[in-house]
Short mmCIF file of C-alpha atoms in Angstrom, two decimals:
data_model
loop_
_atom_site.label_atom_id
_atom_site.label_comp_id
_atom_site.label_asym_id
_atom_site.label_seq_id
_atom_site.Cartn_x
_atom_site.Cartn_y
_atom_site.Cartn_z
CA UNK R 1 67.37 177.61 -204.84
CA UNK R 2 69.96 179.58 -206.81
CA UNK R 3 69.10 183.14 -207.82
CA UNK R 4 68.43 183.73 -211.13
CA UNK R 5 71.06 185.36 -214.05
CA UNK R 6 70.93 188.90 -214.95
CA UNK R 7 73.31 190.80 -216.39
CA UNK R 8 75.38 192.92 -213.95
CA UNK R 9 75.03 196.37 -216.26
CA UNK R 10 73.14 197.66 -219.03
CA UNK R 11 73.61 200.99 -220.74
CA UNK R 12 72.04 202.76 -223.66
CA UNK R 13 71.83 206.48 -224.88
CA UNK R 14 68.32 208.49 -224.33
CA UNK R 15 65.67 207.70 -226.96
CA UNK R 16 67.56 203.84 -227.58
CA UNK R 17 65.94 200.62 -226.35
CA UNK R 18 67.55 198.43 -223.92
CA UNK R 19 66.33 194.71 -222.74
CA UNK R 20 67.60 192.81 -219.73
CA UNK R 21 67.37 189.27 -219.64
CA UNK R 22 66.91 186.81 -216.47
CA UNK R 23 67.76 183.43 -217.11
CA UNK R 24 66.36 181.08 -214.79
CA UNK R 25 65.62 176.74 -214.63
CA UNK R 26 62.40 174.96 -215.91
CA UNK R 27 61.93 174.94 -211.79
CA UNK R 28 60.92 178.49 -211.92
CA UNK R 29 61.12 181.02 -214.51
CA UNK R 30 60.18 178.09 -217.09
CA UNK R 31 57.78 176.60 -215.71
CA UNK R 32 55.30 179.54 -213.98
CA UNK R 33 53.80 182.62 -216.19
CA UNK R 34 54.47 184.67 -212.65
CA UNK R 35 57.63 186.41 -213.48
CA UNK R 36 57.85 190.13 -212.09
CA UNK R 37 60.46 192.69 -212.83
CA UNK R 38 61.36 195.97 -210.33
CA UNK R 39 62.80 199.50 -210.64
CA UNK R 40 65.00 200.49 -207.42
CA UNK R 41 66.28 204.00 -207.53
CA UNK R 42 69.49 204.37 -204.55
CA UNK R 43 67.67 204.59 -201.44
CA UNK R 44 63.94 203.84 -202.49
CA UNK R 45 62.15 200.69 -202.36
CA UNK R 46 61.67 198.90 -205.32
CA UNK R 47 58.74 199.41 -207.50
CA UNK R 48 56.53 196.85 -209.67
CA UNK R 49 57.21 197.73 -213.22
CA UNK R 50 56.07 194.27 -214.69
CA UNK R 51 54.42 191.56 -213.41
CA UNK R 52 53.12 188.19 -214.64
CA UNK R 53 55.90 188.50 -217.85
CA UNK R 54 54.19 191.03 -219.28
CA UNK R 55 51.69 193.05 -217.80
CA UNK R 56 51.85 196.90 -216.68
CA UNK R 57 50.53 197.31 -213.11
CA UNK R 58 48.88 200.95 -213.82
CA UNK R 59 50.90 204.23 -213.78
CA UNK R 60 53.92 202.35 -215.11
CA UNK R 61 54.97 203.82 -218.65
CA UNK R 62 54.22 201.44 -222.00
CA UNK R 63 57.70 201.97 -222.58
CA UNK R 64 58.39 199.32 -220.51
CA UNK R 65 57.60 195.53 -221.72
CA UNK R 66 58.28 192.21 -220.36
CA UNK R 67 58.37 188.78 -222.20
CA UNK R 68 59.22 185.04 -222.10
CA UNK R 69 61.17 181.96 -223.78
CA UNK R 70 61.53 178.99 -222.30
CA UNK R 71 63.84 179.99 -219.21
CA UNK R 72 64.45 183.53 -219.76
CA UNK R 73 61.96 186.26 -219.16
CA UNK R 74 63.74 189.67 -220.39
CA UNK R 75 62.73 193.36 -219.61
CA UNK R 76 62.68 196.04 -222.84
CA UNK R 77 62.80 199.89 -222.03
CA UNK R 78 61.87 201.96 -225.42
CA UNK R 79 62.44 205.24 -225.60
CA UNK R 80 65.37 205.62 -222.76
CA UNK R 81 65.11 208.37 -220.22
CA UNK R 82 67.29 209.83 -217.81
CA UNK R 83 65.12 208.78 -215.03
CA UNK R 84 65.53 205.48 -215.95
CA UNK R 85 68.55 205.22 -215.00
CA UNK R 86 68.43 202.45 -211.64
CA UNK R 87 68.60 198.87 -210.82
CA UNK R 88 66.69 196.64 -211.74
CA UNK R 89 65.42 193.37 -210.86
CA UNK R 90 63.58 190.27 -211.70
CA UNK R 91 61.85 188.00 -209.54
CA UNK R 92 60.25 184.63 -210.71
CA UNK R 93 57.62 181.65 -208.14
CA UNK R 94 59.66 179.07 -207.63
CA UNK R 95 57.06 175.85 -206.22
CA UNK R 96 56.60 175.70 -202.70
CA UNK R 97 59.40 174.79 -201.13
CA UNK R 98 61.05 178.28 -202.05
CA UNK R 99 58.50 180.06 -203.54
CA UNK R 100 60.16 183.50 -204.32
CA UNK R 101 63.40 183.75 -206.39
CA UNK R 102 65.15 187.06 -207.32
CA UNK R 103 67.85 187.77 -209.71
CA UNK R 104 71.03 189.53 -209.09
CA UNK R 105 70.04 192.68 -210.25
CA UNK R 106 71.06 194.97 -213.31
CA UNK R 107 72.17 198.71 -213.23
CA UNK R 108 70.88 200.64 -216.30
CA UNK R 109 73.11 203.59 -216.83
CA UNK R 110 71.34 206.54 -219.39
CA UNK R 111 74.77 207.80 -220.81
CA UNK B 1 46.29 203.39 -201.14
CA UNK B 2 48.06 200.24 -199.94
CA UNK B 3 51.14 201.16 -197.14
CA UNK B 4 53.18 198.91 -195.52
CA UNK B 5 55.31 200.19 -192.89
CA UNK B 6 58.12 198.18 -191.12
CA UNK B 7 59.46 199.32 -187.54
CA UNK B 8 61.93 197.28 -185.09
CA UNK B 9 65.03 197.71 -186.85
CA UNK B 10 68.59 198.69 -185.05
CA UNK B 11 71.86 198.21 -184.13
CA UNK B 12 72.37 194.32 -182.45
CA UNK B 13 75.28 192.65 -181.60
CA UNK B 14 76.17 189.14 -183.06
CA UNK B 15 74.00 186.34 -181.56
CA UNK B 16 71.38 188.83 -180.50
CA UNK B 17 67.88 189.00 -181.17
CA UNK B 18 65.68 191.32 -183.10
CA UNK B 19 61.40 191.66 -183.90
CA UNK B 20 60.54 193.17 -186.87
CA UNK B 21 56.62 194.19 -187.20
CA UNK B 22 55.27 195.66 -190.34
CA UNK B 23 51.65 197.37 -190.13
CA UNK B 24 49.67 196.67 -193.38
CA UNK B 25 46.47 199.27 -194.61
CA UNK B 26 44.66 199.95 -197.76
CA UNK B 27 43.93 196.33 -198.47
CA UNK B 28 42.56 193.32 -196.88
CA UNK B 29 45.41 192.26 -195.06
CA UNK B 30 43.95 188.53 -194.12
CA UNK B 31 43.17 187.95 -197.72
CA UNK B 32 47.30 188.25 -198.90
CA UNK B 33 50.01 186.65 -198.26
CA UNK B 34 52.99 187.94 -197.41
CA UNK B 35 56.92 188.35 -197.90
CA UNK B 36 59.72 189.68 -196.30
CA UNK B 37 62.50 190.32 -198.48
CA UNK B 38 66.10 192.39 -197.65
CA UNK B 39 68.96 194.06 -199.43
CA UNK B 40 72.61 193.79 -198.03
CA UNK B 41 74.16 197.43 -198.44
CA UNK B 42 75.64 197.09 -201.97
CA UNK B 43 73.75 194.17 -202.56
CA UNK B 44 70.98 192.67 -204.38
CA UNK B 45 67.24 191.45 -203.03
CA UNK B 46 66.94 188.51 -201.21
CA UNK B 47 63.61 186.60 -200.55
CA UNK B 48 63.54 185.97 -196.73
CA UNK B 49 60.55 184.40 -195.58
CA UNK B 50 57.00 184.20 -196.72
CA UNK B 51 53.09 183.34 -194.72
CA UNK B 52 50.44 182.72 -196.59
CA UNK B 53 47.39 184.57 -195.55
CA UNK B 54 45.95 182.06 -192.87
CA UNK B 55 49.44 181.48 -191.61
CA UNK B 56 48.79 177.74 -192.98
CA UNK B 57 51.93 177.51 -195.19
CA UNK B 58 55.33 179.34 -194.05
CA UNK B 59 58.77 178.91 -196.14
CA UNK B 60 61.96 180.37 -195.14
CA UNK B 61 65.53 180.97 -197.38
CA UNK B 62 68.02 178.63 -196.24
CA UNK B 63 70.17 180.90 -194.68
CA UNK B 64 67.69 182.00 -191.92
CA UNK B 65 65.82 178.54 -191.52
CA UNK B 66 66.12 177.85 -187.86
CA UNK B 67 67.13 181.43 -186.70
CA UNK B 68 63.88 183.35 -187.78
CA UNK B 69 60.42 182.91 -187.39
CA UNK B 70 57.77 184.70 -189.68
CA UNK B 71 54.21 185.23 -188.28
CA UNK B 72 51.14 187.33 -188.58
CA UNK B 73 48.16 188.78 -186.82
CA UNK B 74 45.28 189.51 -189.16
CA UNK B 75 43.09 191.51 -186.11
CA UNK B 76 45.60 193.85 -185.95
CA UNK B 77 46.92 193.81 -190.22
CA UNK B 78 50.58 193.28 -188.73
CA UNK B 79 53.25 191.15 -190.14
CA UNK B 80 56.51 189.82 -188.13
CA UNK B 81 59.84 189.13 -188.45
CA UNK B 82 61.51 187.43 -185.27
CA UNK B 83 64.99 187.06 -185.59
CA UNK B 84 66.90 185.00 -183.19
CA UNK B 85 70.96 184.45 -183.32
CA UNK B 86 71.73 187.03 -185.53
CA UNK B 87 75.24 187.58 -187.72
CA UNK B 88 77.18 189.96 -189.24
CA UNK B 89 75.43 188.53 -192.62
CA UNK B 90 72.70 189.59 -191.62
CA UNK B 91 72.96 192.92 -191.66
CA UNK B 92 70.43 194.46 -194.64
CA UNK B 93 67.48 196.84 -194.85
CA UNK B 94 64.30 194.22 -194.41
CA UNK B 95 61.31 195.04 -196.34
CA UNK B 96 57.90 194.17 -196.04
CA UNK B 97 56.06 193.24 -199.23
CA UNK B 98 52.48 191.80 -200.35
CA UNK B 99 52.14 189.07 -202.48
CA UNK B 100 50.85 189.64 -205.90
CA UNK B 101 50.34 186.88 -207.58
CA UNK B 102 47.13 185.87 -205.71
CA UNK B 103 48.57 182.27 -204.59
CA UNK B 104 48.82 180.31 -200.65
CA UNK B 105 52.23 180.21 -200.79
CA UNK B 106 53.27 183.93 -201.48
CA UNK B 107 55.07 184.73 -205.10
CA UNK B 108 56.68 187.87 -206.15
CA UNK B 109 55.17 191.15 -204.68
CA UNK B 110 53.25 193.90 -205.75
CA UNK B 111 53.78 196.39 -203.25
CA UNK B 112 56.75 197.11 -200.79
CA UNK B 113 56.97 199.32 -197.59
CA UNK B 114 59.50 201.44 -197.28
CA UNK B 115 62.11 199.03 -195.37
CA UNK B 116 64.09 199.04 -191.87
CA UNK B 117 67.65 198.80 -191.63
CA UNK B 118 68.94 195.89 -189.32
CA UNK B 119 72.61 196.54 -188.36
CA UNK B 120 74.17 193.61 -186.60
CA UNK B 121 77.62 194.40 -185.51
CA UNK B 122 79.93 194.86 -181.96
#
């Protein structure tokens, strides 16, 4: 199971939106409505910003947004703030035989 | 509050072995199933091995099929990791994490612990 295709770095300015796609295969991102995107700050464990393409787990900003098109689920941040600056990461089911997938990750730099 | 919290990690040298244990409260631990995903230094995440919540379906990545052996024990809300002939490439912090989307065989988490670093290196 290959990992699925972010882009390596994202920046925007504070106030600007930003969205990061993950381009997957109708085997997992395309084909499953359970696509979940993480915040990792250096040193932390990530955190669930988005999960099932678009919802907000609760205490997670409505800045953040998550949606889907065929085999790409992307991430939009409205509204840029400093502390947004981390990676971040998408994850996607997969079927059973490798049921978790993660992409490569994406660093969002606030300049 | 849901906490995970790993233990067992170290310093091990190649071909070594290794048992990772990750204690699970808050939740109803036999209800979830469960992940273990790690992060190379530098790296990205990588999805390890998951258990579903009666143990009934297990899948492992590739590169540790063979070497390490997921398992769980719900009477005491603990989570394992055993891995067996260990390599430089093997070397990441491990985390624990829950499953969140509600399904046997484990799909992206929810909620993480806080990780243990597994160095393996002579």
């Amino acid at each position: 199971q290959s990992a699925l295709t972010q882009p390596a770095s994202v920046s925007g300015s504070p106030g600007q939106s930003i969205t990061i796609s993950c381009t997957g295969t109708s085997s997992d991102v395309g084909s499953y409505n359970l696509v979940s995107w993480y915040q990792q700050h250096p040193g932390k464990a990530p955190k669930l910003m988005i999960y099932e393409v678009s919802k907000r787990p609760s205490g997670v900003s409505n800045r953040f947004s998550g949606s889907k098109s065929g085999n790409t689920a992307s991430l939009t941040i409205s509204g840029l703030q400093a502390e947004d600056e981390a990676d971040y990461y998408c994850c996607s089911y997969a079927g059973s035989s490798t049921p978790v997938v993660f992409g490569g990750g994406t660093k969002l730099t606030v300049l | 509050e849901v906490q995970l919290v790993e233990s067992g990690g170290g310093l091990v040298k190649p071909g070594g072995s290794l048992r990772l244990s990750c204690a699970a409260s808050g939740f109803t631990f036999s209800s979830y199933s469960m992940n273990w995903v790690r992060q190379a230094p530098g790296k990205g995440l990588e999805w390890v091995s998951s258990i579903s919540s009666s143990s009934s379906y297990i899948y492992y990545a590739d590169s540790v099929k063979g070497r390490f052996t997921i398992s769980r024990d719900n009477a005491k809300n603990s989570l394992y990791l055993q891995m067996n002939s260990l390599r430089a490439e093997d070397t990441a912090v491990y985390y624990c994490a829950r499953d969140g989307a509600g399904i046997a065989a484990a799909g992206p988490p929810d909620y993480w612990g806080q990780g243990t670093l597994v160095t393996v290196s002579s």
